[in-house]
Coordinates of C-alpha atoms and ligand atoms in Angstrom, one line a residue:
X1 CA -6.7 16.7 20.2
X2 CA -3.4 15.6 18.5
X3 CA -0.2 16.9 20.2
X4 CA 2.4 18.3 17.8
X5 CA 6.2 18.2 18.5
X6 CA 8.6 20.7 17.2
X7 CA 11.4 19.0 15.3
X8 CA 14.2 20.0 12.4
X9 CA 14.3 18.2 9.9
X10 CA 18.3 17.2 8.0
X11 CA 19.6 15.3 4.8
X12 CA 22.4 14.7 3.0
X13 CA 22.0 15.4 -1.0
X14 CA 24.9 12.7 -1.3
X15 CA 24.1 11.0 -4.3
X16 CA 20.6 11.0 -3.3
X17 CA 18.2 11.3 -6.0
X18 CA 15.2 13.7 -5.7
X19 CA 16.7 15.3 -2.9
X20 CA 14.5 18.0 -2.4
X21 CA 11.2 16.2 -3.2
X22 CA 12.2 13.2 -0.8
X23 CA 12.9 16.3 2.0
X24 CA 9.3 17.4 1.3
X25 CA 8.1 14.2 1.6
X26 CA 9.6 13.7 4.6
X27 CA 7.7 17.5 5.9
X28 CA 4.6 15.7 5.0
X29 CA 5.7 11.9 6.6
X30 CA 6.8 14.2 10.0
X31 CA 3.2 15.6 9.8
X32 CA 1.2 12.2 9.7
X33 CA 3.2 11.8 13.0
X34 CA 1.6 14.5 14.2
X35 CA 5.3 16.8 13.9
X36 CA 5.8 20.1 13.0
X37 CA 9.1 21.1 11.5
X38 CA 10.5 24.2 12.2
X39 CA 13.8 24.2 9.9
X40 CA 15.6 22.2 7.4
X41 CA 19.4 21.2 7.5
X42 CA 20.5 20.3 4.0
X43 CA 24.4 19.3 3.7
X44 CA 26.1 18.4 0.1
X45 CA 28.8 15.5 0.7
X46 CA 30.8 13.5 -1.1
X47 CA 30.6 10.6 1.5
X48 CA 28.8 10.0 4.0
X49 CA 30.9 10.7 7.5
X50 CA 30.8 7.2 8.8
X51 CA 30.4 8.3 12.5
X52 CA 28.1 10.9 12.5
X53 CA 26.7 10.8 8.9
X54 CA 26.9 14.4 8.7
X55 CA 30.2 16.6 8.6
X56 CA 31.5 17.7 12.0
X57 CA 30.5 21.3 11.5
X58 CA 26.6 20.6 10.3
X59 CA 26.3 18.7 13.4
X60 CA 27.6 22.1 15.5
X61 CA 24.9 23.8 13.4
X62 CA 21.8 21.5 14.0
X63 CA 22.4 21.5 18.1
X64 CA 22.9 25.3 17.9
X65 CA 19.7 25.6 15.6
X66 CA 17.8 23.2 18.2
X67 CA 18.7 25.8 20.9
X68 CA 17.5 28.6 19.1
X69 CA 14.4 26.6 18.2
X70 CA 14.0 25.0 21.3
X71 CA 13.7 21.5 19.7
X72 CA 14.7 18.1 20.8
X73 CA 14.1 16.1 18.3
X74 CA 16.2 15.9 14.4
X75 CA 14.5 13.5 12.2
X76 CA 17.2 12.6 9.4
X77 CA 16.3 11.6 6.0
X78 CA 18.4 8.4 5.6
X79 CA 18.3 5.1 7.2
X80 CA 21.0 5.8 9.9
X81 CA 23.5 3.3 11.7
X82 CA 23.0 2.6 15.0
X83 CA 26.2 4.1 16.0
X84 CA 25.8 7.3 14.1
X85 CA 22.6 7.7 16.1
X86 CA 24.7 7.1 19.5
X87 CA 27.1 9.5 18.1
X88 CA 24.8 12.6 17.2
X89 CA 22.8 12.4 20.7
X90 CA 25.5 12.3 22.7
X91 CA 27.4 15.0 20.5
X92 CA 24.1 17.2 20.6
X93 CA 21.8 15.5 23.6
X94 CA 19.4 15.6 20.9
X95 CA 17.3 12.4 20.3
X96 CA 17.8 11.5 16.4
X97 CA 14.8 9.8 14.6
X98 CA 15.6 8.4 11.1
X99 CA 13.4 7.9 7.9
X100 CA 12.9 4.4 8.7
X101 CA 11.7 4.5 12.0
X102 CA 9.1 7.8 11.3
X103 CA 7.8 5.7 8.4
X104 CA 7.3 2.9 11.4
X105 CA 5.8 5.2 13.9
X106 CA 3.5 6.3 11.4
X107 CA 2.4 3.1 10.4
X108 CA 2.1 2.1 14.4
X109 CA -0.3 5.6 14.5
X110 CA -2.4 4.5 11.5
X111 CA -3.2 0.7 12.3
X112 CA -6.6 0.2 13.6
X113 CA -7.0 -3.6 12.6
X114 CA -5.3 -5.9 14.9
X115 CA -4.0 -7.2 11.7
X116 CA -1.7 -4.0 11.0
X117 CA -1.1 -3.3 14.6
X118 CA 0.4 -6.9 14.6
X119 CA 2.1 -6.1 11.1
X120 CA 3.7 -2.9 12.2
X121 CA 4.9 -4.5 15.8
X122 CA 6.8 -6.7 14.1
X123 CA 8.4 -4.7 12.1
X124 CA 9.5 -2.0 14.6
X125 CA 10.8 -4.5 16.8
X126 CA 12.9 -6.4 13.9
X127 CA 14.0 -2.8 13.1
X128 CA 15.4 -3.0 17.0
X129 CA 16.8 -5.7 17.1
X130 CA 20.1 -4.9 15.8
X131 CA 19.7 -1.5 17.4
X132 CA 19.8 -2.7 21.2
X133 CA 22.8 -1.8 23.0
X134 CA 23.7 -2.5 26.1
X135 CA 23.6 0.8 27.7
X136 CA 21.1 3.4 26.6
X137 CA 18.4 0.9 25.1
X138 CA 14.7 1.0 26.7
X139 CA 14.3 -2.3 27.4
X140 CA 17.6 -1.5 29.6
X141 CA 15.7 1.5 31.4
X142 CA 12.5 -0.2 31.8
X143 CA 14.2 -3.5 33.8
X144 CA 16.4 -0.5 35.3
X145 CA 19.4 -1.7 34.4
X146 CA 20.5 1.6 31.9
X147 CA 24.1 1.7 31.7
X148 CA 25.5 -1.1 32.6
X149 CA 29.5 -0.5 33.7
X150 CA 30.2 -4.1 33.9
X151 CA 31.3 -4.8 29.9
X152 CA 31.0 -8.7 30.4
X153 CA 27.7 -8.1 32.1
X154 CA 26.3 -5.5 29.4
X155 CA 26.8 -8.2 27.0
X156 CA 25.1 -10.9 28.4
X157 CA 22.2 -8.2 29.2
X158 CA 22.6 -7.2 25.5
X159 CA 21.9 -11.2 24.7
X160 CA 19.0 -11.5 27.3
X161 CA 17.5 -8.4 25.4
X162 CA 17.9 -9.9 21.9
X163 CA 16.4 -13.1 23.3
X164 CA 13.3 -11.4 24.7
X165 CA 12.6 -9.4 21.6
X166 CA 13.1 -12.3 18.9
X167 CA 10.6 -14.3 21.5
X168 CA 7.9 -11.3 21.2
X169 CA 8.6 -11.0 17.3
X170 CA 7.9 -15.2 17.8
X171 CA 4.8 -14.5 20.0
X172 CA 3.5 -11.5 17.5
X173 CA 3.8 -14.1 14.3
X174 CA 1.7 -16.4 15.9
X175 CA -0.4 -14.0 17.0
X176 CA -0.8 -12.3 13.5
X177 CA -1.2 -16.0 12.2
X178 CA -4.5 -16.5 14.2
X179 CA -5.8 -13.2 13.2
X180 CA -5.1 -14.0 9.6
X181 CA -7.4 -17.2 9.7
X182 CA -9.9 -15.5 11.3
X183 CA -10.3 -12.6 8.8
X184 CA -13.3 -11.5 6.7
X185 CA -10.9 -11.0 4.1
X186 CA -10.0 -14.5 3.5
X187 CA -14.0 -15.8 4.1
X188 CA -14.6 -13.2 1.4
X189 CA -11.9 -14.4 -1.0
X190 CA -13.5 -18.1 -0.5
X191 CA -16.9 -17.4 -1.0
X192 CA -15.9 -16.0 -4.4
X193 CA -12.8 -17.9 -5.7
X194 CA -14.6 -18.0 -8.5
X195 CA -14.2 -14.6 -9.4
X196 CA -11.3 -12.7 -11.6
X197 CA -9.4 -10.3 -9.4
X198 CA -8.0 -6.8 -9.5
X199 CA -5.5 -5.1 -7.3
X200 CA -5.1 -1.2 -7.2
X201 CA -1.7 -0.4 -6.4
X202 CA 0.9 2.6 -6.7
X203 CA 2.4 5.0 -4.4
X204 CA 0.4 6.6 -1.6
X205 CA -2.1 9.5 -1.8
X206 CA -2.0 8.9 -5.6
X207 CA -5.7 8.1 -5.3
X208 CA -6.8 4.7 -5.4
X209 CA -9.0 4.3 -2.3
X210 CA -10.6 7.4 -3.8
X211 CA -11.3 5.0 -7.6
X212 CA -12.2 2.4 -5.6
X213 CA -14.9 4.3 -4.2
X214 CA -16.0 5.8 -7.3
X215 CA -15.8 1.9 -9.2
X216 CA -18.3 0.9 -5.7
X217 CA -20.4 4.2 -6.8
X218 CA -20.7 3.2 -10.3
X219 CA -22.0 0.0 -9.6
X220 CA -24.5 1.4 -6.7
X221 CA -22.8 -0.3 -4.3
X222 CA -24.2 1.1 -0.7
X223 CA -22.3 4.1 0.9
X224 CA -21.1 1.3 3.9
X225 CA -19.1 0.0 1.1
X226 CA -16.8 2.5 0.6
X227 CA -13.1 2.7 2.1
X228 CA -11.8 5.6 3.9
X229 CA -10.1 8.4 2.3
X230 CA -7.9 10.8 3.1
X231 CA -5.4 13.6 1.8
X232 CA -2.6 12.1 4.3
X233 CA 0.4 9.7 3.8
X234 CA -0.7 6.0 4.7
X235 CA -4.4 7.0 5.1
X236 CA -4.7 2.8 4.2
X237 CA -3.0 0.5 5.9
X238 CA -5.6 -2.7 5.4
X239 CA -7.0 -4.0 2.4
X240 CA -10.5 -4.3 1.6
X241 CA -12.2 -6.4 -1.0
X242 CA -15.2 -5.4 -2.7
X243 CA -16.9 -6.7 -5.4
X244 CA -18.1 -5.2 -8.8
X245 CA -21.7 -6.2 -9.8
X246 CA -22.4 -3.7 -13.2
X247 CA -25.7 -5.3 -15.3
X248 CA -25.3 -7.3 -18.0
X249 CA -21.0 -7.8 -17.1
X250 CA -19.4 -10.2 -14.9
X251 CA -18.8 -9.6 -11.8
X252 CA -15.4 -9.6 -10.7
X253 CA -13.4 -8.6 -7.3
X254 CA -11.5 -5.4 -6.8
X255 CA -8.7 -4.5 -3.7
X256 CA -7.6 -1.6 -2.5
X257 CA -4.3 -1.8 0.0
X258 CA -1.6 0.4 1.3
X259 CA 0.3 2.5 -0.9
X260 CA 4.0 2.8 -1.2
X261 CA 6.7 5.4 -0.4
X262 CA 10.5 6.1 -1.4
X263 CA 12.6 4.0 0.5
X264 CA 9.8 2.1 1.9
X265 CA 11.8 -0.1 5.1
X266 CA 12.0 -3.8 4.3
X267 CA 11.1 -4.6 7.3
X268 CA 7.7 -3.5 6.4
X269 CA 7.1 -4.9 2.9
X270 CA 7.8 -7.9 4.6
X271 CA 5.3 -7.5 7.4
X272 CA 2.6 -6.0 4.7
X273 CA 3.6 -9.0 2.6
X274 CA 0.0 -11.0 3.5
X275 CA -1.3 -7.2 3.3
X276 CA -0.2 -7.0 -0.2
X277 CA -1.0 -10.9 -1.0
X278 CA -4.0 -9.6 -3.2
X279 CA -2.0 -7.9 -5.7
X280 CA 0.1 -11.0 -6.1
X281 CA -3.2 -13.3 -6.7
X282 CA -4.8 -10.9 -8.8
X283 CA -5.4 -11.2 -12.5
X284 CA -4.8 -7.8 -13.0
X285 CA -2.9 -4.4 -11.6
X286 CA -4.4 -0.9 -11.7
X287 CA -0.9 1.3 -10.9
X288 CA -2.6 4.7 -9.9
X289 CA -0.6 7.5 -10.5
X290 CA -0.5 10.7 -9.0
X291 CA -0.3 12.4 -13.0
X292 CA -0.2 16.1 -11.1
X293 CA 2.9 15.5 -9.6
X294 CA 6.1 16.5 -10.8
X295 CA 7.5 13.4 -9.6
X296 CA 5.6 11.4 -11.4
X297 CA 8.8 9.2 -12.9
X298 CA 9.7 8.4 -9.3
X299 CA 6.6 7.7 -8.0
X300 CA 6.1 4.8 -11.1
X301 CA 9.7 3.6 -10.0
X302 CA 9.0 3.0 -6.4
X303 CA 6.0 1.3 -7.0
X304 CA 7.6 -1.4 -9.5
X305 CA 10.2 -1.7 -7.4
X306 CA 8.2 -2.3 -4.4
X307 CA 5.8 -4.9 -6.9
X308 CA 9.7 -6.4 -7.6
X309 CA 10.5 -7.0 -3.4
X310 CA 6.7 -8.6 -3.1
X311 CA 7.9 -11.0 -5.8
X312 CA 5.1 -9.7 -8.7
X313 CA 6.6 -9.6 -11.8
X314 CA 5.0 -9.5 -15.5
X315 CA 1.9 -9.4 -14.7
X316 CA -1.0 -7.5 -16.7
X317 CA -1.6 -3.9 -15.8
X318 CA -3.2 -1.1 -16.5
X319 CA -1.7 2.5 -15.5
X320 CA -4.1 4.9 -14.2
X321 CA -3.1 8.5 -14.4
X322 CA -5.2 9.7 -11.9
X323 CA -5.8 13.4 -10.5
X324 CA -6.1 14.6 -14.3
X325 CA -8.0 17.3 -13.3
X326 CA -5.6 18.9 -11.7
X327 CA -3.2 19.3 -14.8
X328 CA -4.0 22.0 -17.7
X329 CA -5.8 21.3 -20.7
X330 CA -8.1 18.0 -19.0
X331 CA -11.5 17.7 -20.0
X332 CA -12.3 13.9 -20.6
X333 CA -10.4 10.9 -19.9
X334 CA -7.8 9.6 -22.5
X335 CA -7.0 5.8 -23.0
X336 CA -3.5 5.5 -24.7
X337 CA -2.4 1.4 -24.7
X338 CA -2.5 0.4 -21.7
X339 CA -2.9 4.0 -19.8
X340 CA -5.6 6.0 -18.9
X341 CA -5.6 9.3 -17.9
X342 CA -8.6 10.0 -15.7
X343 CA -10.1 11.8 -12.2
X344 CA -11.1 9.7 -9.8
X345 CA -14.1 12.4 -9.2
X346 CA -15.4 12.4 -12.5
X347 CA -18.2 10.3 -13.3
X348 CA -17.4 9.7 -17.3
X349 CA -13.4 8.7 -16.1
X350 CA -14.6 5.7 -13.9
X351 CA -17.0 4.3 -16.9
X352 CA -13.8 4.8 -19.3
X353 CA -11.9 3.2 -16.4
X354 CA -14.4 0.4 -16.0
X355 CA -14.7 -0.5 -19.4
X356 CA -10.9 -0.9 -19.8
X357 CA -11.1 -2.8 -16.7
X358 CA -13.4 -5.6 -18.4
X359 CA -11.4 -5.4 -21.8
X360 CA -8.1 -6.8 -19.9
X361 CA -9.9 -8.9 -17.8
X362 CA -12.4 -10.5 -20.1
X363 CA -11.0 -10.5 -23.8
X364 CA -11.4 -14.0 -24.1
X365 CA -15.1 -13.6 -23.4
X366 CA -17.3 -13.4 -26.0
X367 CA -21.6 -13.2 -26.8
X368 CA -23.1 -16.2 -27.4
X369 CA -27.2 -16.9 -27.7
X370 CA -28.7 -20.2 -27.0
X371 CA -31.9 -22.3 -26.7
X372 CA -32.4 -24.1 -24.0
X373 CA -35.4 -26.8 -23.1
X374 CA -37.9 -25.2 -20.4
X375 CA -37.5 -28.9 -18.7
X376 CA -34.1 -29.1 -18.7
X377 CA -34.1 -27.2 -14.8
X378 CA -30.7 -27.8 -14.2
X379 CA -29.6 -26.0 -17.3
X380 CA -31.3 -23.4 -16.7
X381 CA -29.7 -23.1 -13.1
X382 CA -26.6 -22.8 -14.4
X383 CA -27.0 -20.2 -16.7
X384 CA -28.4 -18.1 -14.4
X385 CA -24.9 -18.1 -12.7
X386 CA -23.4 -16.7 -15.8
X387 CA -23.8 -13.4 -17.4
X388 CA -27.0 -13.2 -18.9
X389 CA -27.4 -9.7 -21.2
X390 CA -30.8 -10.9 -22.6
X391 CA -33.6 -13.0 -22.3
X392 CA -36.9 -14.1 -24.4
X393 CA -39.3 -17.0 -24.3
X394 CA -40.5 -19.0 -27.2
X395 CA -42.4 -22.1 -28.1
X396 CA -39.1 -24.1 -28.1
X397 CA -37.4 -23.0 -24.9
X398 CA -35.6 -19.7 -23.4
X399 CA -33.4 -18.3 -25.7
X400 CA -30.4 -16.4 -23.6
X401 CA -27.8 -13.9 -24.8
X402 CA -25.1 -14.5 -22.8
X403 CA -21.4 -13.2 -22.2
X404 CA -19.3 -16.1 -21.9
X405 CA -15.8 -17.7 -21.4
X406 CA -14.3 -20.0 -23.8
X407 CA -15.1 -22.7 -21.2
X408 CA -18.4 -22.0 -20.8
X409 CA -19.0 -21.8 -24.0
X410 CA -17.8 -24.9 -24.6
X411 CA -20.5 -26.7 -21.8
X412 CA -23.3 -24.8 -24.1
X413 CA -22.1 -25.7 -27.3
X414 CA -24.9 -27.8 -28.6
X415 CA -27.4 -25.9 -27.4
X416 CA -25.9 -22.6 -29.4
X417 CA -27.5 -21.2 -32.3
X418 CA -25.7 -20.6 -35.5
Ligands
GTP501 N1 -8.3 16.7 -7.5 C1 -8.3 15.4 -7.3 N2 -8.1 14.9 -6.1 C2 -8.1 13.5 -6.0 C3 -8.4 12.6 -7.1 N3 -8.3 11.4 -6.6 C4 -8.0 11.4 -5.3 N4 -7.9 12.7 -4.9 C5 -7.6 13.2 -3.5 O1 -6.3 12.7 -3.2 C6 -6.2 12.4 -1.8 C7 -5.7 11.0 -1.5 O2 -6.7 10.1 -2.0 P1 -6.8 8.6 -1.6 O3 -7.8 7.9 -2.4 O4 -7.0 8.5 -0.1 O5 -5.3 8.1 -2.0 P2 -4.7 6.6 -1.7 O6 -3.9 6.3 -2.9 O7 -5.8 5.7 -1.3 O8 -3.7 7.0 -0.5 P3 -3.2 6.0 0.7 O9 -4.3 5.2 1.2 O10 -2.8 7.1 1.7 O11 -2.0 5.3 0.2 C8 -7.6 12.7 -1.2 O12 -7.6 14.0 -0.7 C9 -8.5 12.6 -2.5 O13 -9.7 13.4 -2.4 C10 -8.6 13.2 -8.3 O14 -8.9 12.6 -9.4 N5 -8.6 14.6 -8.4
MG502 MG1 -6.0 4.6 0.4

């Protein structure tokens, strides 16, 4: 059974766009860390108070609301300095949590792979790093050495700290290296280079574990194939590759991979980066969109920005308004340019979805028919590699419908007809 903390919630609406969707957001990130918040603390400022982020008089207000709560815990919606958290516990004797490090601890929760567990590690402790202080830091209580009064002393302890933390983040990379070569993933990627390859991406619970699943459906893929999903923030964390077999098409690769968030820490794009390499080798994007939320404009704004820190730029994508069915008015699914407007629970969506799919990734293909010699064995080898829509035997040879690439057209050119 999952043990749930108490804790307030509290954000500044200084120039913060989307304030009150990004404090709701934060409800639900406190919940995936098994939290329960009891209250919200909302303050408008100008500035942001440089020691204690909040004014003076909201920080009287969350330490007497946490009495009459009985709550210990304030998660703040910001990334906070590591002073202004020093200040606000020992102003309250409340332990402050900010955005950042809830978005870690959730991650830590939801890693099963050695992989992620590595991933997040690494980031929590590089979000540390700078955070250590000489008195009042764990690594200081756990060698029992808290509080150091001795400034000269507390600084040397501060650099011994530092030291011991940039060696695990050392030990941890190497680490995650070995897992990396070791992976399925990779063995799975080799065995079918050959193969064009999509990436679902967009912000999380927007729905694209669930269209994975229903693509793996389509093409009967067995029921071990499909990725978990789950109405919860970060419900993926790994990526998993599948691939699309559909008769008569080619086949081609799809990944699904963790989703993002507002104010996603850097710390952990750059972690997830090898997480997230699929989307910057594959040939195409599908952005799933949440199009029942009302923060739909935000939602496609994180993810291109998050595409942006990864380094993927330009490349070809297709938008995927998912969760269609839950706006007014939706019946079938719509494709408008690039966009579709779909439900990732409705049969006719994915075979729209899947069609567009193979329009972006094979337009240069095109249906060829050709004779080929019933002697000529190696011929007919490699054709049965390609995607062969019909075939018929005659007197001459097998004549083959085939859907092709320029290139392999081009191999079979004199053995075309007309
Ligand atoms: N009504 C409705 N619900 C959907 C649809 N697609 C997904 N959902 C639900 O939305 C929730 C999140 O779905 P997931 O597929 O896990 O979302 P995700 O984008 O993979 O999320 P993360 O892995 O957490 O980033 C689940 O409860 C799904 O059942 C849809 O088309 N319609
Ligand atoms: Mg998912």
């Amino acid at each position: 059974m999952q043990i749930t903390q108490n804790v307030i919630i509290a954000g500044v609406s200084h120039l913060q766009e989307n304030f009150d969707y990004s404090m709701e957001e934060l409800v639900h990130l406190a919940a995936a860390d098994n939290l329960k918040v009891v209250t919200q603390v909302r303050q408008h400022l100008d500035h942001i108070n440089n020691q204690f982020y909040f004014g003076q008089g909201k920080v009287q207000e969350i330490k007497h609301l946490a009495q009459y709560y009985n709550v210990q815990l304030v998660i703040v919606n910001d990334e906070l300095s590591p002073a202004q958290v020093r200040n606000l516990e020992k102003a309250t004797q409340l332990q402050f949590l900010d955005r950042t490090e809830l978005i870690l601890q959730v991650f830590a929760q939801r890693a099963h792979s050695r992989q992620a567990q590595l991933q997040v590690a690494i980031a929590q402790l590089q979000y540390q790093l700078p955070r250590i202080h000489p008195s009042g830091n764990p690594l200081d209580q756990q060698r029992g050495h808290g509080g150091l009064a001795n400034r000269g002393a507390g600084e040397s302890q501060l650099e011994l700290n530092r030291r011991t933390i940039r060696q695990q983040i050392n030990k941890l990379q190497q680490d995650l290296r070995h897992v990396r070569q070791t992976l399925n993933i990779q063995s799975n990627r080799r065995q079918n280079a050959h193969l064009p390859q999509v990436a679902l991406v967009g912000y999380t619970n927007a729905g694209k574990s669930t269209t994975m699943n229903g693509l793996l459906s389509l093409a009967k893929e067995s029921a071990d194939k499909q990725v978990l999903v789950k109405d919860q923030l970060f419900a993926t964390l790994d990526t998993s590759i599948r691939k699309i077999s559909l008769p008569q098409m080619p086949d081609f690769l799809i990944s699904d991979t963790v989703g993002f968030i507002s104010k996603l820490p850097h710390n952990l794009i750059e972690a997830f980066r090898s997480t997230l390499a699929e989307a910057q080798t594959a040939d195409l994007l599908i952005q799933v969109v949440d199009a029942s939320s009302s923060q739909l404009p935000q939602m496609l704004d994180t993810t291109q920005q998050a595409l942006t820190a990864i380094g993927i730029h330009n490349k070809p994508m297709i938008y995927a308004y998912n969760k269609a069915d839950r706006t007014t008015n939706f019946v079938k699914p719509e494709i408008i340019g690039n966009s579709i407007y779909y439900s990732a629970l409705q049969t006719s969506s994915l075979k729209t979805l899947i069609n567009l799919i193979y329009k972006h990734l094979f337009k240069q293909y095109h249906v060829i028919k050709v004779l080929i010699p019933f002697a000529d064995k190696k011929l007919h080898h490699y054709i049965h590699q390609l995607t062969i829509q019909r075939q018929e035997y005659t007197f001459a040879g097998t004549i083959y419908q085939l859907f092709v690439s320029p290139q392999q057209a081009l191999k079979l050119q004199k053995y075309q007809l007309n």
